Structures are given as C-alpha cells and as structure tokens.
Amino acid sequence: QVQLVESGGGLVQPGGSLGLACVASGNIFSIYAMGWYRQAPGKQREQVAIITTSFTNYADSVKGRSTISRDNAKNTVYLQMNTLKPEDTAVYYCYANIRTTSGPTANYWGQGTQVTVSS
C-alpha cells in the first residue's frame, strides 16, 4: 500500500507565507509526478502545482507566488506559497503518480490539509 501524508497547513494572514510538505511511503518502486491540488468550499478541486522529473507547472492563480520542489531521496514534495490571498483558502491535497513494487502505476492522494488565509 501507498500513503501520502501532508503537513504544514494552518491559519495565515493575507500577504503571509506558508509551506506544505507531503511524504509518500509504502511499497514504492518509483514516483513520476507529484503535486498539489486544492478545493475551496463550493468549488471543484483544482491543480495548484505539479512537478515531474522534467518539468514543473503552476496554476495561473499561484504562478509567481508559489514554488514546488521535490526531494526524491525522501519521496517528499513541498509547496512554498507566498503573498497569500484570502482566495487561497482551501483544503490542499497532495498527489502522486506512483509505480508500486508489485507493478501497477496509480494516482494517490493525501487526506488534505486546511489552509486558511484570513486576518
């Protein structure tokens, strides 16, 4: 089995910064893409940022304010968000596309971490 565990959510004031981390564990053979999605109340889940071995991609809404990075040795993906806005408030979900040691490649999700931007 594979598990993704996020950390780092919380309450931050507008204009502040926040860092998220997600660790993948289990019977992992290799990890292709890792990334972050978010879902605000009443809205659909949207991609925030994704990173593979060859590229990174950001949603227009966070481009220039956020940085995604990855530590392959630790099976960990990070998201640093700066100049946070109230509209960044959402549950942030970690995502990973993983090939397990038993063979199949599948998408996995974390349980989500709440980020609230408010004064």
C-alpha angles and dihedrals in degrees: 000000000000127000132190117200121189128201138175106060123134147111119318133170121246110277092027131117135241136182126211128195133191127191122199118207139170135063095346121167097173140341120222111177127012127182153132133266129181138203124199122197111284093007136100121257110267134193114253103178139338134194131195132170089275110030149014127216132192134194112249089241093064102027111127092016100063138054126198120199138169138212106203094188089059097036086234134140124196134198120197113192123191135183089025120202131202088251089064088070108119146107107280118213127198117224133194136176104215138179110211127215088251090061115253122114115215144157117260131193136202123229093255135249125229119239115188122185110195142129 
